[in-house]
PDB file of C-alpha atoms in Angstrom:
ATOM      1  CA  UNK A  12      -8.492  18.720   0.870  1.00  0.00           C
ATOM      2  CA  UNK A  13      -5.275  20.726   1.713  1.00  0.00           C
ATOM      3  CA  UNK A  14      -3.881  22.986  -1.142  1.00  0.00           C
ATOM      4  CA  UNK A  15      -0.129  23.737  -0.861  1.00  0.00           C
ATOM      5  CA  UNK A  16       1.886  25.696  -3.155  1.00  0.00           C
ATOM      6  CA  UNK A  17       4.193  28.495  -2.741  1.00  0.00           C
ATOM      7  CA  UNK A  18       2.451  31.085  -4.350  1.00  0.00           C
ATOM      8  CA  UNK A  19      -0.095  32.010  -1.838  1.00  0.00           C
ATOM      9  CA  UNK A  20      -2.537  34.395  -4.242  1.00  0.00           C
ATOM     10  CA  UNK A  21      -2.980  31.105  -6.443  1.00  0.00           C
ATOM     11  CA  UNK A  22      -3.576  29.653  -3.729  1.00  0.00           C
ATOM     12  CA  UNK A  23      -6.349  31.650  -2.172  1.00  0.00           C
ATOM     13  CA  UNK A  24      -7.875  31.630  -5.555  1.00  0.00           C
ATOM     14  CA  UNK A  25      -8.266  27.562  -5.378  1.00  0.00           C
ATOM     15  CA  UNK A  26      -9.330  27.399  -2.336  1.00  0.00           C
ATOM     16  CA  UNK A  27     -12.209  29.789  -2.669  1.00  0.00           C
ATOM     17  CA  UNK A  28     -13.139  27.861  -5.624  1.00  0.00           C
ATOM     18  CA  UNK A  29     -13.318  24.892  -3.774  1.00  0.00           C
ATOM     19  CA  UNK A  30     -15.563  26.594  -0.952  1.00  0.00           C
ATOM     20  CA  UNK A  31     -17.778  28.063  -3.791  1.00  0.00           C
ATOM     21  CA  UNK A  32     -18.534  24.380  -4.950  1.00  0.00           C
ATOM     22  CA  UNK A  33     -19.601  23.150  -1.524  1.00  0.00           C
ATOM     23  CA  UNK A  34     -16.081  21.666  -0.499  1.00  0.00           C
ATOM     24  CA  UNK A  35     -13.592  22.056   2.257  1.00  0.00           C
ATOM     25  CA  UNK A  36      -9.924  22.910   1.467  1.00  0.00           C
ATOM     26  CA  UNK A  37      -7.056  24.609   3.647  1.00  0.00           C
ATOM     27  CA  UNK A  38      -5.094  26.287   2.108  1.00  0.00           C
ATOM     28  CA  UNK A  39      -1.327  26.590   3.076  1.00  0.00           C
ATOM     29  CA  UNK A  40       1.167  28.475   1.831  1.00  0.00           C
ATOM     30  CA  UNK A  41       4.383  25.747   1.401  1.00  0.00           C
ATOM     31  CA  UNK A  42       8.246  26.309  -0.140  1.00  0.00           C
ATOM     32  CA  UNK A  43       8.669  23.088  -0.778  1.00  0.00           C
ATOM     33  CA  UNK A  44      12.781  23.600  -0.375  1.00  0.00           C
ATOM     34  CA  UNK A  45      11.785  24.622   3.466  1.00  0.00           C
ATOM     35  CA  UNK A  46      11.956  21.168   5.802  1.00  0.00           C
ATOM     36  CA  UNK A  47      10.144  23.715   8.249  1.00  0.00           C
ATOM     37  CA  UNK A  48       7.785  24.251   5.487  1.00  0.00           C
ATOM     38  CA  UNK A  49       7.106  20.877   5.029  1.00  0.00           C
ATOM     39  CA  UNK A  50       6.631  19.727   8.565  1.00  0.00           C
ATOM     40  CA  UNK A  51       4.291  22.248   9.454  1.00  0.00           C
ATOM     41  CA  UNK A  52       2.133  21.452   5.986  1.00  0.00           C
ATOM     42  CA  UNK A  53       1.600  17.455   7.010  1.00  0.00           C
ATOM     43  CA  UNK A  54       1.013  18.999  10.864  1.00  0.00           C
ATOM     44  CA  UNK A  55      -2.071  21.219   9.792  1.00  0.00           C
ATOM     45  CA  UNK A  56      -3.472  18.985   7.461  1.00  0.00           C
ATOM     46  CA  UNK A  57      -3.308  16.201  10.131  1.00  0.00           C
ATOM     47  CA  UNK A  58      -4.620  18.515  12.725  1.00  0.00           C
ATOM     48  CA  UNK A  59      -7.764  19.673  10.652  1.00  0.00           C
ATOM     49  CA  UNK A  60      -8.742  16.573   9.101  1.00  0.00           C
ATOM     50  CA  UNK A  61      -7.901  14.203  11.720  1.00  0.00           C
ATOM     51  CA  UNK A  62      -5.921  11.932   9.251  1.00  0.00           C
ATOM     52  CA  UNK A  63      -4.341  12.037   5.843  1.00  0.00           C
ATOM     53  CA  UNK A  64      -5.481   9.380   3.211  1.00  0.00           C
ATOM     54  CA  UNK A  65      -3.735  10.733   0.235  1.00  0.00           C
ATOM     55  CA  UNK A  66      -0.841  12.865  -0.746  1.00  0.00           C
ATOM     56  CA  UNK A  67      -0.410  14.065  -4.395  1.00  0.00           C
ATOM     57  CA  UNK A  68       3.606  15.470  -4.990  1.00  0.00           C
ATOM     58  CA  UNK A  69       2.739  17.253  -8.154  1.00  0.00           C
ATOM     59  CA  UNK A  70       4.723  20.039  -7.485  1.00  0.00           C
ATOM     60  CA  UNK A  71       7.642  20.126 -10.723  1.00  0.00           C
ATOM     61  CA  UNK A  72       9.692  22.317 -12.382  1.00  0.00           C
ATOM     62  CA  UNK A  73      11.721  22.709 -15.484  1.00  0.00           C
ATOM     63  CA  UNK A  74      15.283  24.472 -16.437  1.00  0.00           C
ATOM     64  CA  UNK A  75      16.404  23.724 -19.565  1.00  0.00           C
ATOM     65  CA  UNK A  76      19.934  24.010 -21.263  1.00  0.00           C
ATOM     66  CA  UNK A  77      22.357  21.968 -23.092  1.00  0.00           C
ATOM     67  CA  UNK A  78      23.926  18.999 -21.327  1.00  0.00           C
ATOM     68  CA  UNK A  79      27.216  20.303 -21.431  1.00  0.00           C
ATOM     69  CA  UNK A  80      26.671  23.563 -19.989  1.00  0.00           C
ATOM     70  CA  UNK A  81      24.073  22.843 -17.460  1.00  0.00           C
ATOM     71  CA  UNK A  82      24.235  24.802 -14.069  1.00  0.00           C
ATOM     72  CA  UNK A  83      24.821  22.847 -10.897  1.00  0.00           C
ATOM     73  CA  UNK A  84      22.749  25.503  -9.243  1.00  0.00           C
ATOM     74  CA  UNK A  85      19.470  24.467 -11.298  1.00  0.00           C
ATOM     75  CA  UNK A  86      20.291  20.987 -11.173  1.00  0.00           C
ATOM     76  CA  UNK A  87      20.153  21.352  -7.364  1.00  0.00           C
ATOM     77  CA  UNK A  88      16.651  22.883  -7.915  1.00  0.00           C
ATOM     78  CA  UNK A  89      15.162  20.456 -10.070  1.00  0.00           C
ATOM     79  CA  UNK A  90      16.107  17.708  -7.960  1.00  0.00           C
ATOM     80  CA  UNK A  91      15.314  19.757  -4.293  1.00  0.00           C
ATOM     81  CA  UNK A  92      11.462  20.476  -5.818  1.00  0.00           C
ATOM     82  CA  UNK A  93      10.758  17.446  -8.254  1.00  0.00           C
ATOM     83  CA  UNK A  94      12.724  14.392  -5.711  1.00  0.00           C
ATOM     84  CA  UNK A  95      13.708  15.609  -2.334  1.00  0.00           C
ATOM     85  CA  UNK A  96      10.354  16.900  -1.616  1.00  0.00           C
ATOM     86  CA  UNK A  97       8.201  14.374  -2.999  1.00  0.00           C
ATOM     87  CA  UNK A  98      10.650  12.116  -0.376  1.00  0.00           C
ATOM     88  CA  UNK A  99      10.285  14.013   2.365  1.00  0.00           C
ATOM     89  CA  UNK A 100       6.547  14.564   2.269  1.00  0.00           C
ATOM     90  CA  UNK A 101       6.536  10.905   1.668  1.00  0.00           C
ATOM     91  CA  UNK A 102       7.951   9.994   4.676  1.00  0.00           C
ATOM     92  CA  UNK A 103       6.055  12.773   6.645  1.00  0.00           C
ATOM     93  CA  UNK A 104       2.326  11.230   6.090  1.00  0.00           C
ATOM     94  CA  UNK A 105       3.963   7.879   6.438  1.00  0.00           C
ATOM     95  CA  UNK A 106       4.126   8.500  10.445  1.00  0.00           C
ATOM     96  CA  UNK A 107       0.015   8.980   9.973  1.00  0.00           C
ATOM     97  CA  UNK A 108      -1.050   6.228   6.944  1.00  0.00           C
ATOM     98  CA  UNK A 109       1.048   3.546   9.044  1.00  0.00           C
ATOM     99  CA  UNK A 110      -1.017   3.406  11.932  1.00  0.00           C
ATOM    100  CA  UNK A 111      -4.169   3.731  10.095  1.00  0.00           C
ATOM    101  CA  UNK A 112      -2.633   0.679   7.710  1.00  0.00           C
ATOM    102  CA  UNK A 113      -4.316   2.938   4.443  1.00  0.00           C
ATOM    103  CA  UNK A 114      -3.218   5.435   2.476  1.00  0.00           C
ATOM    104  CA  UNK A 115      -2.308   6.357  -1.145  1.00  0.00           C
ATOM    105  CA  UNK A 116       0.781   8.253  -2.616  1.00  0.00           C
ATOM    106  CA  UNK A 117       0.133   9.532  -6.048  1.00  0.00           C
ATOM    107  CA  UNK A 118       3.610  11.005  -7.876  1.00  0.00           C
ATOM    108  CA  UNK A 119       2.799  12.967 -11.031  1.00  0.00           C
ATOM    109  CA  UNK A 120       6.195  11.779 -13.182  1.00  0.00           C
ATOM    110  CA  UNK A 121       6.337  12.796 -16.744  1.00  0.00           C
ATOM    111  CA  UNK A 122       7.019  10.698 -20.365  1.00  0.00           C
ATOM    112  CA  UNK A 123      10.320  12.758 -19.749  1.00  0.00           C
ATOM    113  CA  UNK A 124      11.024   9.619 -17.234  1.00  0.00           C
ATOM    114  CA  UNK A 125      10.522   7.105 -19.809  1.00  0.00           C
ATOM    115  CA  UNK A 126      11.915   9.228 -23.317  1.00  0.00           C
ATOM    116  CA  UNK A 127      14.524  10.955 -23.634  1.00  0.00           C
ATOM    117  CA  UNK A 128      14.661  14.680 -25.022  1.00  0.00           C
ATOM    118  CA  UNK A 129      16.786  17.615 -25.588  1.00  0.00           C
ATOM    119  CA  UNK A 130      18.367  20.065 -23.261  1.00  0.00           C
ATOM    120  CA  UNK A 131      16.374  18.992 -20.129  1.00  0.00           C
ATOM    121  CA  UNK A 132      18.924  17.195 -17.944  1.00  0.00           C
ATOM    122  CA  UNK A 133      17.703  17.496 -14.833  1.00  0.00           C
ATOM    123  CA  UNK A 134      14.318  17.025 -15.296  1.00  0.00           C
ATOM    124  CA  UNK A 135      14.132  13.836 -17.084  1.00  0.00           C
ATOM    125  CA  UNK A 136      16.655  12.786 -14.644  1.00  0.00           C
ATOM    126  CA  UNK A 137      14.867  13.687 -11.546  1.00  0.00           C
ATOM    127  CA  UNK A 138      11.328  12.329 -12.885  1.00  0.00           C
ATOM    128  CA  UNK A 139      13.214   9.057 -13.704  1.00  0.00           C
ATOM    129  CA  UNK A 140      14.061   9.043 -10.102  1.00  0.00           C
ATOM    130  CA  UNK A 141      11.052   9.946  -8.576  1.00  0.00           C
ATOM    131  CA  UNK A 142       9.495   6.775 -10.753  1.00  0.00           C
ATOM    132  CA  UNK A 143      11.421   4.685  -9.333  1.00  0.00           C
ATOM    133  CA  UNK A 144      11.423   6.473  -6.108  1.00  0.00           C
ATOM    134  CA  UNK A 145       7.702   4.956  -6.461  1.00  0.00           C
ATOM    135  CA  UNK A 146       8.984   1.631  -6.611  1.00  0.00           C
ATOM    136  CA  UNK A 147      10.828   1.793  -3.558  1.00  0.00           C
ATOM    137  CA  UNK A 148       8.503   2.746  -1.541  1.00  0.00           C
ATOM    138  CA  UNK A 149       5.532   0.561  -2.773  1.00  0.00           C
ATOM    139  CA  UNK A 150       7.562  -2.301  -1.678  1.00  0.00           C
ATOM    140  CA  UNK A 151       8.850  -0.737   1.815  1.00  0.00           C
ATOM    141  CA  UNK A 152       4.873   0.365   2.507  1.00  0.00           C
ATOM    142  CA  UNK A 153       3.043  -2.077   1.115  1.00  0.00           C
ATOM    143  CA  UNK A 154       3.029  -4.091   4.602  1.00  0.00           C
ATOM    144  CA  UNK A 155       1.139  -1.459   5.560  1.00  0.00           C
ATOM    145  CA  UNK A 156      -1.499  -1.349   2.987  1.00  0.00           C
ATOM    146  CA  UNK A 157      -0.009   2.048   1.465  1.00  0.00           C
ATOM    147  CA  UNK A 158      -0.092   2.067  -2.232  1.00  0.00           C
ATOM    148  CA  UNK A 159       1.883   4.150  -4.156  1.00  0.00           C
ATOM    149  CA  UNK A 160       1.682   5.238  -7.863  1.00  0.00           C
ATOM    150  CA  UNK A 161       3.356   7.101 -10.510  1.00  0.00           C
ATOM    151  CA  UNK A 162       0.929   9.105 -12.661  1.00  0.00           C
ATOM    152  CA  UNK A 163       2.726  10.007 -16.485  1.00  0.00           C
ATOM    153  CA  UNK A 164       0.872  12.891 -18.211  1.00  0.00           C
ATOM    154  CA  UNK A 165       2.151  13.391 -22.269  1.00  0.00           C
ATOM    155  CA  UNK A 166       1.988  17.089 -23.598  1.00  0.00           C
ATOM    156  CA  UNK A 167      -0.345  18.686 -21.303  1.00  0.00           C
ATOM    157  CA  UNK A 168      -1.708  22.671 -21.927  1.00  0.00           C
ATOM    158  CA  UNK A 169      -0.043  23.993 -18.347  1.00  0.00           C
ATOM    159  CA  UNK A 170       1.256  27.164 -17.437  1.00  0.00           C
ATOM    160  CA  UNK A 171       4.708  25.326 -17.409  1.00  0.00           C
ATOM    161  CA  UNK A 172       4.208  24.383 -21.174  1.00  0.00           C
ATOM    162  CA  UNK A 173       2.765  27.685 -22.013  1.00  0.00           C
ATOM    163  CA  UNK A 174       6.197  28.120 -24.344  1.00  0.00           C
ATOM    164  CA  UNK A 175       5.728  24.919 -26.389  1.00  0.00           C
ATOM    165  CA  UNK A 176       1.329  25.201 -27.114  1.00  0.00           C
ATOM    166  CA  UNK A 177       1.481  28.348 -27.341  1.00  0.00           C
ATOM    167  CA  UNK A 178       3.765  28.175 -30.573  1.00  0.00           C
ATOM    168  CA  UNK A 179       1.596  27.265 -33.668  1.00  0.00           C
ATOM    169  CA  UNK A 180       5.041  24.716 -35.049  1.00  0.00           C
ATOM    170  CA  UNK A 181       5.786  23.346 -31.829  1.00  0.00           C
ATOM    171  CA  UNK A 182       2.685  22.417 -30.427  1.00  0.00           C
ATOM    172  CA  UNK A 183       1.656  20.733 -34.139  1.00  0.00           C
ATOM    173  CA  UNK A 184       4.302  18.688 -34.248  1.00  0.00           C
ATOM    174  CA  UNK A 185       4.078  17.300 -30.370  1.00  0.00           C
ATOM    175  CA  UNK A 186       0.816  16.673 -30.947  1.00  0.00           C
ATOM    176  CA  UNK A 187       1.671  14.499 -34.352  1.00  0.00           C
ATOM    177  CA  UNK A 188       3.727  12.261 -31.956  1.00  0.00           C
ATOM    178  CA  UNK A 189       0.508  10.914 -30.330  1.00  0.00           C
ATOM    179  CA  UNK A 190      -2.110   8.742 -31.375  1.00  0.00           C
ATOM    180  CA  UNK A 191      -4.767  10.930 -30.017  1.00  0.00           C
ATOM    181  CA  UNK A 192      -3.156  14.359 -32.404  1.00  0.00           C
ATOM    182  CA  UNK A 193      -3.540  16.805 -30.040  1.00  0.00           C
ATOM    183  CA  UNK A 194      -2.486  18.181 -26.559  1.00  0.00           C
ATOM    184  CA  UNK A 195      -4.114  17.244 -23.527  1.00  0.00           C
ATOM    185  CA  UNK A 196      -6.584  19.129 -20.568  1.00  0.00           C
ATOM    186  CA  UNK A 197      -5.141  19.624 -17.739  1.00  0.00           C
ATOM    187  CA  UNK A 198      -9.175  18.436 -16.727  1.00  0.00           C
ATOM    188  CA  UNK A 199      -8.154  15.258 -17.925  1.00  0.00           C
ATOM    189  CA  UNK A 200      -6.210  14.342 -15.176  1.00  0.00           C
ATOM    190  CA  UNK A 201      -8.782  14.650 -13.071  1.00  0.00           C
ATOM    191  CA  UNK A 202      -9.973  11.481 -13.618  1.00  0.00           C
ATOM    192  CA  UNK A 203      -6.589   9.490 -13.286  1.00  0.00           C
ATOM    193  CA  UNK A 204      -5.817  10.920 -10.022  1.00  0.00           C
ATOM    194  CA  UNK A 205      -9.251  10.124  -8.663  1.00  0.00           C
ATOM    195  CA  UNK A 206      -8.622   6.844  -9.697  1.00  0.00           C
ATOM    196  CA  UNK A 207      -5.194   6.341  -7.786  1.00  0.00           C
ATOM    197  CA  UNK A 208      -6.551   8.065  -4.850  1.00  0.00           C
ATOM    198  CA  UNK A 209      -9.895   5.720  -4.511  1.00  0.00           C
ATOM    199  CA  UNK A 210     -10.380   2.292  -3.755  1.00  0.00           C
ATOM    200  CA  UNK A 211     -10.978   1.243  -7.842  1.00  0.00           C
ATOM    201  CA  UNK A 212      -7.376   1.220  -7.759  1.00  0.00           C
ATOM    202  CA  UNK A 213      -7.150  -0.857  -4.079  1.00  0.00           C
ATOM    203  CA  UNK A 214      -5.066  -3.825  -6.257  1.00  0.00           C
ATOM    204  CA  UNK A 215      -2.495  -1.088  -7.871  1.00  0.00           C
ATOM    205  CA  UNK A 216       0.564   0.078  -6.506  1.00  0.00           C
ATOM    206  CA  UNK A 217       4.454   0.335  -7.875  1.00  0.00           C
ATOM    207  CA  UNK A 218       3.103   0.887 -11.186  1.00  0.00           C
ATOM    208  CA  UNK A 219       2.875   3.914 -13.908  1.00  0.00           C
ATOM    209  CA  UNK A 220      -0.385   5.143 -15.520  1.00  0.00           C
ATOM    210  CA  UNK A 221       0.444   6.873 -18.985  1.00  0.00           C
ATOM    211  CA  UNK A 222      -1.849   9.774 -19.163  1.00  0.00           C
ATOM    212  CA  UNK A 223      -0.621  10.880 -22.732  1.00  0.00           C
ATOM    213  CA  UNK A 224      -2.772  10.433 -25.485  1.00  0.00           C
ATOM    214  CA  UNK A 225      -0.690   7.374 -26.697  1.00  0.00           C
ATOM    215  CA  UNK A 226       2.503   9.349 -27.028  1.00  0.00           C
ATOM    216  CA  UNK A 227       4.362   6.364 -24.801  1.00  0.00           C
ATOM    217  CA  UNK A 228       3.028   3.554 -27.328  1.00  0.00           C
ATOM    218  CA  UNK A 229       3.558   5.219 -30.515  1.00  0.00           C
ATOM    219  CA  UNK A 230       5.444   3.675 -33.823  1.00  0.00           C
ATOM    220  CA  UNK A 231       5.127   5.048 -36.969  1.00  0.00           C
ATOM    221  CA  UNK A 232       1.409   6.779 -37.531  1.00  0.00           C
ATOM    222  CA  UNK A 233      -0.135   6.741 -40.681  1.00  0.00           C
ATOM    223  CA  UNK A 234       1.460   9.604 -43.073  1.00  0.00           C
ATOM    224  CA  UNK A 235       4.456   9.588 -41.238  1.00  0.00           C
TER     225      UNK A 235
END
């Protein structure tokens, strides 16, 4: 396993926790904005595992702000973290799941590619193109027996979300727009991405697995 993120004491943290549970992770600080970055992230995890069978862009970030007044500075920085990169790291362990004709590329979307909600331009628009981004290159790699996925978590208790759960109003009323009533793990991903990553999904690829607690499905629930 290769850990990359660009907060290196987070980072260190995982990775001991990793080692303390009998696996193997490398740890490698990454700014995912950096092309240098990048390259040399795909380079070490090639050169210490000897291949790469999976990649996992779930790297994403959020600036919100009306519409109208959105900044073309953060709209460059959603779409250089939450698009570019999962592209560019795409096409990176490409060069190594080609010859090996096996691989699987997991992108972690959002229902913000599939809804639409307020004052978040940039990322609905750049997890709408990073699902379809998916699309793309399913069909381009699947020649090559590379799958690739979108996974779609729903309201999920992250440090990104911390605003929204943490608020008593806010977090009741997301979690009265799904079935299930109530925000998810972030554990419960763990199982989804496993999933993608592993042969049980050997038949799957260009497709998007809703991980939201029936938020995506919902109509009108009883009392509403």
């Amino acid at each position: 396993m290769v850990l990359a993120d660009v907060l290196a004491d987070e980072l260190q943290s995982v990775e001991q926790a990793v080692a303390e549970r009998g696996g193997r992770a490398l740890a490698v600080p990454t700014d995912l904005r950096n092309n240098d970055d990048l390259i040399s992230l795909v380079e070490k995890a090639a050169g210490e595992f000897g291949r790469i069978d999976v990649l996992v862009n779930c790297a994403g970030v959020s600036v919100g702000g009306p519409s109208h007044e959105y900044a073309e500075t953060d709209w460059r920085f959603t779409f250089d973290v939450n698009v570019d990169a999962a592209f560019k790291l795409a096409k990176l362990v490409a060069v190594h799941m080609i010859p090996q004709r096996s691989g699987s590329i997991i992108n972690i979307t959002s229902i913000g590619a599939a809804q639409g909600f307020p004052n978040n331009p940039a990322y609905q628009a750049s997890k709408g193109a990073l699902q379809q981004l998916t699309r793309a290159l399913a069909t381009d790699w699947a020649r090559y027996n590379i799958r690739v996925n979108n996974l779609c978590p729903g309201y999920f208790m992250t440090a990104m979300t911390r605003k929204s759960w943490s608020n008593p109003q806010i977090a009741s009323r997301r979690a009265a727009r799904c079935m299930l009533n109530r925000w998810g793990e972030p554990r419960e991903l763990v199982g989804p991405v496993i999933f993608l990553a592993s042969e049980a999904s050997s038949y799957m690829t260009g497709n998007d697995l809703f991980i939201d607690g029936g938020f995506n499905k919902t109509g009108i629930l009883e009392g509403q």
